[in-house]
Amino acid sequence: MNKLTKIDLSTNHISSLSMNAMKDLDDLNRKNNLTLDLSNNPLACNCKTIDFIKWISETDVHLFRRYQYKCLRDDNTKIVLHQPKLVYQHLKKECSSYGYVIAGVSVAIIFFIIILFFGVIYRYRWKLRYLYYMTKQKYRGYQLQQDRDETDYLYDAFISYADEDQMFVHDEMIKNLEDKYSMKLCLHKRDFTPGKDIAGNGYHKCHS
């Protein structure tokens, strides 16, 4: 390898060279004035091969028949590499713009997911809190006292809720606490005495 002065890679299926290959070729050139032939290869000009195009424009390796080299863009158009520096500068701008677009879209998607996540949490905050405490009590092995003295209090709990949570209270809380755990809940729309104010009703029911 130390005496190698010419490498013929023409008429192959080479689209670019790896970083290691380019470094090795530069090292050989410093020792032996290397000549490299890459003609008649389907070289590629895109963001993935931009380092290779830059190398072609800057290397001291003698590229045999370099002015005949052609590279294929992503849109299938061919470019003659007789001015590789201009091709590299164009690719650099194009890939930078593409990178900004990808970064912007990624940030927007992440931001949207975060907003959606916190929106869902806020919308169902009371349900989530309820489920948390139910799970916590179940995990600890908590069981309702079955032999409680029902003559002390008529109700186990008074439920205060906003109108928008009415469906949750009636469909979820009553179903789980009253039907499943045999608790007696006091709901103002169901159990309050008509004609009395809310404060009086609540005090009376809680001390019955």
GROMACS .gro file of C-alpha atoms in nm:
model
  208
    1MET     CA    1   0.000   0.000   0.000
    2ASN     CA    2   0.288   0.240   0.069
    3LYS     CA    3   0.396   0.229  -0.299
    4LEU     CA    4   0.045   0.252  -0.442
    5THR     CA    5   0.019   0.542  -0.688
    6LYS     CA    6  -0.297   0.470  -0.886
    7ILE     CA    7  -0.638   0.328  -0.797
    8ASP     CA    8  -0.888   0.255  -1.073
    9LEU     CA    9  -1.245   0.237  -0.943
   10SER     CA   10  -1.410   0.337  -1.268
   11THR     CA   11  -1.727   0.177  -1.404
   12ASN     CA   12  -1.856   0.041  -1.075
   13HIS     CA   13  -2.162   0.112  -0.863
   14ILE     CA   14  -2.001   0.363  -0.631
   15SER     CA   15  -2.225   0.649  -0.518
   16SER     CA   16  -1.986   0.797  -0.259
   17LEU     CA   17  -1.689   0.715  -0.038
   18SER     CA   18  -1.688   0.673   0.338
   19MET     CA   19  -1.507   0.915   0.568
   20ASN     CA   20  -1.246   0.648   0.646
   21ALA     CA   21  -1.186   0.579   0.276
   22MET     CA   22  -1.140   0.950   0.202
   23LYS     CA   23  -0.894   0.985   0.491
   24ASP     CA   24  -0.694   0.682   0.376
   25LEU     CA   25  -0.676   0.818   0.021
   26ASP     CA   26  -0.548   1.153   0.148
   27ASP     CA   27  -0.284   0.973   0.356
   28LEU     CA   28  -0.170   0.772   0.053
   29ASN     CA   29  -0.156   1.085  -0.158
   30ARG     CA   30   0.078   1.258   0.086
   31LYS     CA   31   0.322   0.968   0.039
   32ASN     CA   32   0.287   0.877  -0.328
   33ASN     CA   33   0.096   1.149  -0.520
   34LEU     CA   34  -0.201   0.922  -0.567
   35THR     CA   35  -0.421   0.914  -0.878
   36LEU     CA   36  -0.781   0.798  -0.838
   37ASP     CA   37  -1.024   0.717  -1.117
   38LEU     CA   38  -1.395   0.733  -1.022
   39SER     CA   39  -1.531   0.789  -1.371
   40ASN     CA   40  -1.848   0.616  -1.493
   41ASN     CA   41  -1.983   0.567  -1.143
   42PRO     CA   42  -2.336   0.668  -1.032
   43LEU     CA   43  -2.211   0.930  -0.786
   44ALA     CA   44  -2.478   1.090  -0.567
   45CYS     CA   45  -2.528   1.458  -0.484
   46ASN     CA   46  -2.750   1.488  -0.178
   47CYS     CA   47  -2.741   1.567   0.193
   48LYS     CA   48  -2.613   1.218   0.274
   49THR     CA   49  -2.312   1.250   0.043
   50ILE     CA   50  -2.230   1.618   0.102
   51ASP     CA   51  -1.903   1.529   0.278
   52PHE     CA   52  -1.798   1.328  -0.027
   53ILE     CA   53  -1.873   1.619  -0.263
   54LYS     CA   54  -1.677   1.850  -0.032
   55TRP     CA   55  -1.385   1.607  -0.041
   56ILE     CA   56  -1.387   1.603  -0.423
   57SER     CA   57  -1.370   1.983  -0.423
   58GLU     CA   58  -1.084   2.005  -0.170
   59THR     CA   59  -0.868   1.691  -0.194
   60ASP     CA   60  -0.517   1.698  -0.336
   61VAL     CA   61  -0.563   1.348  -0.474
   62HIS     CA   62  -0.546   1.360  -0.853
   63LEU     CA   63  -0.893   1.261  -0.970
   64PHE     CA   64  -0.844   1.117  -1.315
   65ARG     CA   65  -1.098   1.249  -1.570
   66ARG     CA   66  -1.268   1.445  -1.288
   67TYR     CA   67  -1.436   1.680  -1.535
   68GLN     CA   68  -1.631   1.384  -1.669
   69TYR     CA   69  -1.771   1.293  -1.328
   70LYS     CA   70  -2.147   1.320  -1.298
   71CYS     CA   71  -2.358   1.296  -0.987
   72LEU     CA   72  -2.727   1.225  -0.949
   73ARG     CA   73  -2.953   1.444  -0.738
   74ASP     CA   74  -3.255   1.319  -0.544
   75ASP     CA   75  -3.483   1.450  -0.819
   76ASN     CA   76  -3.291   1.229  -1.070
   77THR     CA   77  -3.123   1.524  -1.243
   78LYS     CA   78  -2.756   1.482  -1.330
   79ILE     CA   79  -2.486   1.737  -1.253
   80VAL     CA   80  -2.143   1.747  -1.415
   81LEU     CA   81  -1.880   1.793  -1.144
   82HIS     CA   82  -1.649   2.023  -1.337
   83GLN     CA   83  -1.704   2.280  -1.057
   84PRO     CA   84  -1.746   2.067  -0.745
   85LYS     CA   85  -1.704   2.366  -0.509
   86LEU     CA   86  -2.017   2.530  -0.649
   87VAL     CA   87  -2.206   2.202  -0.622
   88TYR     CA   88  -2.093   2.168  -0.260
   89GLN     CA   89  -2.197   2.525  -0.171
   90HIS     CA   90  -2.539   2.468  -0.326
   91LEU     CA   91  -2.585   2.141  -0.137
   92LYS     CA   92  -2.472   2.306   0.187
   93LYS     CA   93  -2.743   2.573   0.162
   94GLU     CA   94  -3.005   2.322   0.054
   95CYS     CA   95  -2.928   2.078   0.335
   96SER     CA   96  -2.917   2.357   0.596
   97SER     CA   97  -3.263   2.474   0.493
   98TYR     CA   98  -3.390   2.117   0.500
   99GLY     CA   99  -3.242   2.071   0.847
  100TYR     CA  100  -3.420   2.384   0.975
  101VAL     CA  101  -3.749   2.258   0.834
  102ILE     CA  102  -3.708   1.919   1.001
  103ALA     CA  103  -3.612   2.083   1.331
  104GLY     CA  104  -3.906   2.324   1.312
  105VAL     CA  105  -4.156   2.049   1.236
  106SER     CA  106  -4.014   1.832   1.515
  107VAL     CA  107  -4.039   2.114   1.770
  108ALA     CA  108  -4.395   2.192   1.658
  109ILE     CA  109  -4.500   1.827   1.693
  110ILE     CA  110  -4.342   1.799   2.039
  111PHE     CA  111  -4.507   2.125   2.149
  112PHE     CA  112  -4.845   2.005   2.021
  113ILE     CA  113  -4.810   1.673   2.205
  114ILE     CA  114  -4.720   1.855   2.529
  115ILE     CA  115  -5.017   2.092   2.497
  116LEU     CA  116  -5.248   1.800   2.417
  117PHE     CA  117  -5.113   1.599   2.711
  118PHE     CA  118  -5.166   1.875   2.965
  119GLY     CA  119  -5.502   1.961   2.809
  120VAL     CA  120  -5.624   1.606   2.861
  121ILE     CA  121  -5.492   1.603   3.217
  122TYR     CA  122  -5.668   1.932   3.294
  123ARG     CA  123  -5.991   1.820   3.131
  124TYR     CA  124  -6.006   1.496   3.327
  125ARG     CA  125  -5.820   1.614   3.639
  126TRP     CA  126  -6.100   1.515   3.879
  127LYS     CA  127  -6.146   1.173   3.722
  128LEU     CA  128  -5.773   1.113   3.734
  129ARG     CA  129  -5.756   1.222   4.097
  130TYR     CA  130  -6.047   0.996   4.180
  131LEU     CA  131  -5.888   0.700   4.004
  132TYR     CA  132  -5.559   0.771   4.180
  133TYR     CA  133  -5.713   0.756   4.526
  134MET     CA  134  -5.922   0.452   4.438
  135THR     CA  135  -5.613   0.269   4.314
  136LYS     CA  136  -5.411   0.384   4.614
  137GLN     CA  137  -5.669   0.254   4.858
  138LYS     CA  138  -5.703  -0.074   4.670
  139TYR     CA  139  -5.326  -0.120   4.662
  140ARG     CA  140  -5.298  -0.072   5.035
  141GLY     CA  141  -5.557  -0.338   5.088
  142TYR     CA  142  -5.809  -0.092   5.223
  143GLN     CA  143  -6.152  -0.237   5.276
  144LEU     CA  144  -6.460  -0.059   5.384
  145GLN     CA  145  -6.582  -0.150   5.727
  146GLN     CA  146  -6.876  -0.375   5.661
  147ASP     CA  147  -7.004  -0.383   6.017
  148ARG     CA  148  -7.025  -0.004   6.066
  149ASP     CA  149  -7.312   0.130   6.276
  150GLU     CA  150  -7.545   0.275   6.014
  151THR     CA  151  -7.753   0.441   6.286
  152ASP     CA  152  -7.473   0.690   6.359
  153TYR     CA  153  -7.475   0.851   6.015
  154LEU     CA  154  -7.716   0.811   5.729
  155TYR     CA  155  -7.450   0.897   5.469
  156ASP     CA  156  -7.086   0.802   5.435
  157ALA     CA  157  -6.990   1.105   5.228
  158PHE     CA  158  -7.130   1.426   5.086
  159ILE     CA  159  -7.034   1.480   4.722
  160SER     CA  160  -6.995   1.838   4.602
  161TYR     CA  161  -6.943   1.876   4.228
  162ALA     CA  162  -6.979   2.118   3.938
  163ASP     CA  163  -7.249   2.074   3.673
  164GLU     CA  164  -6.995   1.966   3.409
  165ASP     CA  165  -6.891   1.674   3.633
  166GLN     CA  166  -7.246   1.549   3.682
  167MET     CA  167  -7.215   1.260   3.435
  168PHE     CA  168  -6.893   1.143   3.598
  169VAL     CA  169  -7.046   1.150   3.947
  170HIS     CA  170  -7.361   0.966   3.849
  171ASP     CA  171  -7.204   0.722   3.603
  172GLU     CA  172  -6.875   0.649   3.780
  173MET     CA  173  -6.872   0.746   4.147
  174ILE     CA  174  -7.218   0.618   4.235
  175LYS     CA  175  -7.160   0.300   4.036
  176ASN     CA  176  -6.832   0.225   4.214
  177LEU     CA  177  -6.885   0.358   4.565
  178GLU     CA  178  -7.251   0.277   4.620
  179ASP     CA  179  -7.299  -0.033   4.407
  180LYS     CA  180  -6.956  -0.189   4.443
  181TYR     CA  181  -6.853  -0.082   4.794
  182SER     CA  182  -7.200  -0.031   4.949
  183MET     CA  183  -7.130   0.327   5.050
  184LYS     CA  184  -7.411   0.578   5.089
  185LEU     CA  185  -7.346   0.908   4.916
  186CYS     CA  186  -7.529   1.233   4.969
  187LEU     CA  187  -7.597   1.419   4.643
  188HIS     CA  188  -7.772   1.753   4.659
  189LYS     CA  189  -7.976   1.697   4.342
  190ARG     CA  190  -8.092   1.358   4.463
  191ASP     CA  191  -8.100   1.369   4.844
  192PHE     CA  192  -8.150   1.731   4.954
  193THR     CA  193  -8.487   1.835   5.093
  194PRO     CA  194  -8.661   2.076   4.851
  195GLY     CA  195  -8.707   2.428   4.984
  196LYS     CA  196  -8.407   2.434   5.216
  197ASP     CA  197  -8.090   2.625   5.138
  198ILE     CA  198  -7.782   2.430   5.037
  199ALA     CA  199  -7.588   2.505   5.358
  200GLY     CA  200  -7.874   2.394   5.580
  201ASN     CA  201  -7.934   2.081   5.374
  202GLY     CA  202  -7.566   1.990   5.385
  203TYR     CA  203  -7.538   2.036   5.760
  204HIS     CA  204  -7.855   1.838   5.825
  205LYS     CA  205  -7.759   1.549   5.598
  206CYS     CA  206  -7.405   1.523   5.732
  207HIS     CA  207  -7.527   1.502   6.090
  208SER     CA  208  -7.820   1.270   6.033
   0.00000   0.00000   0.00000
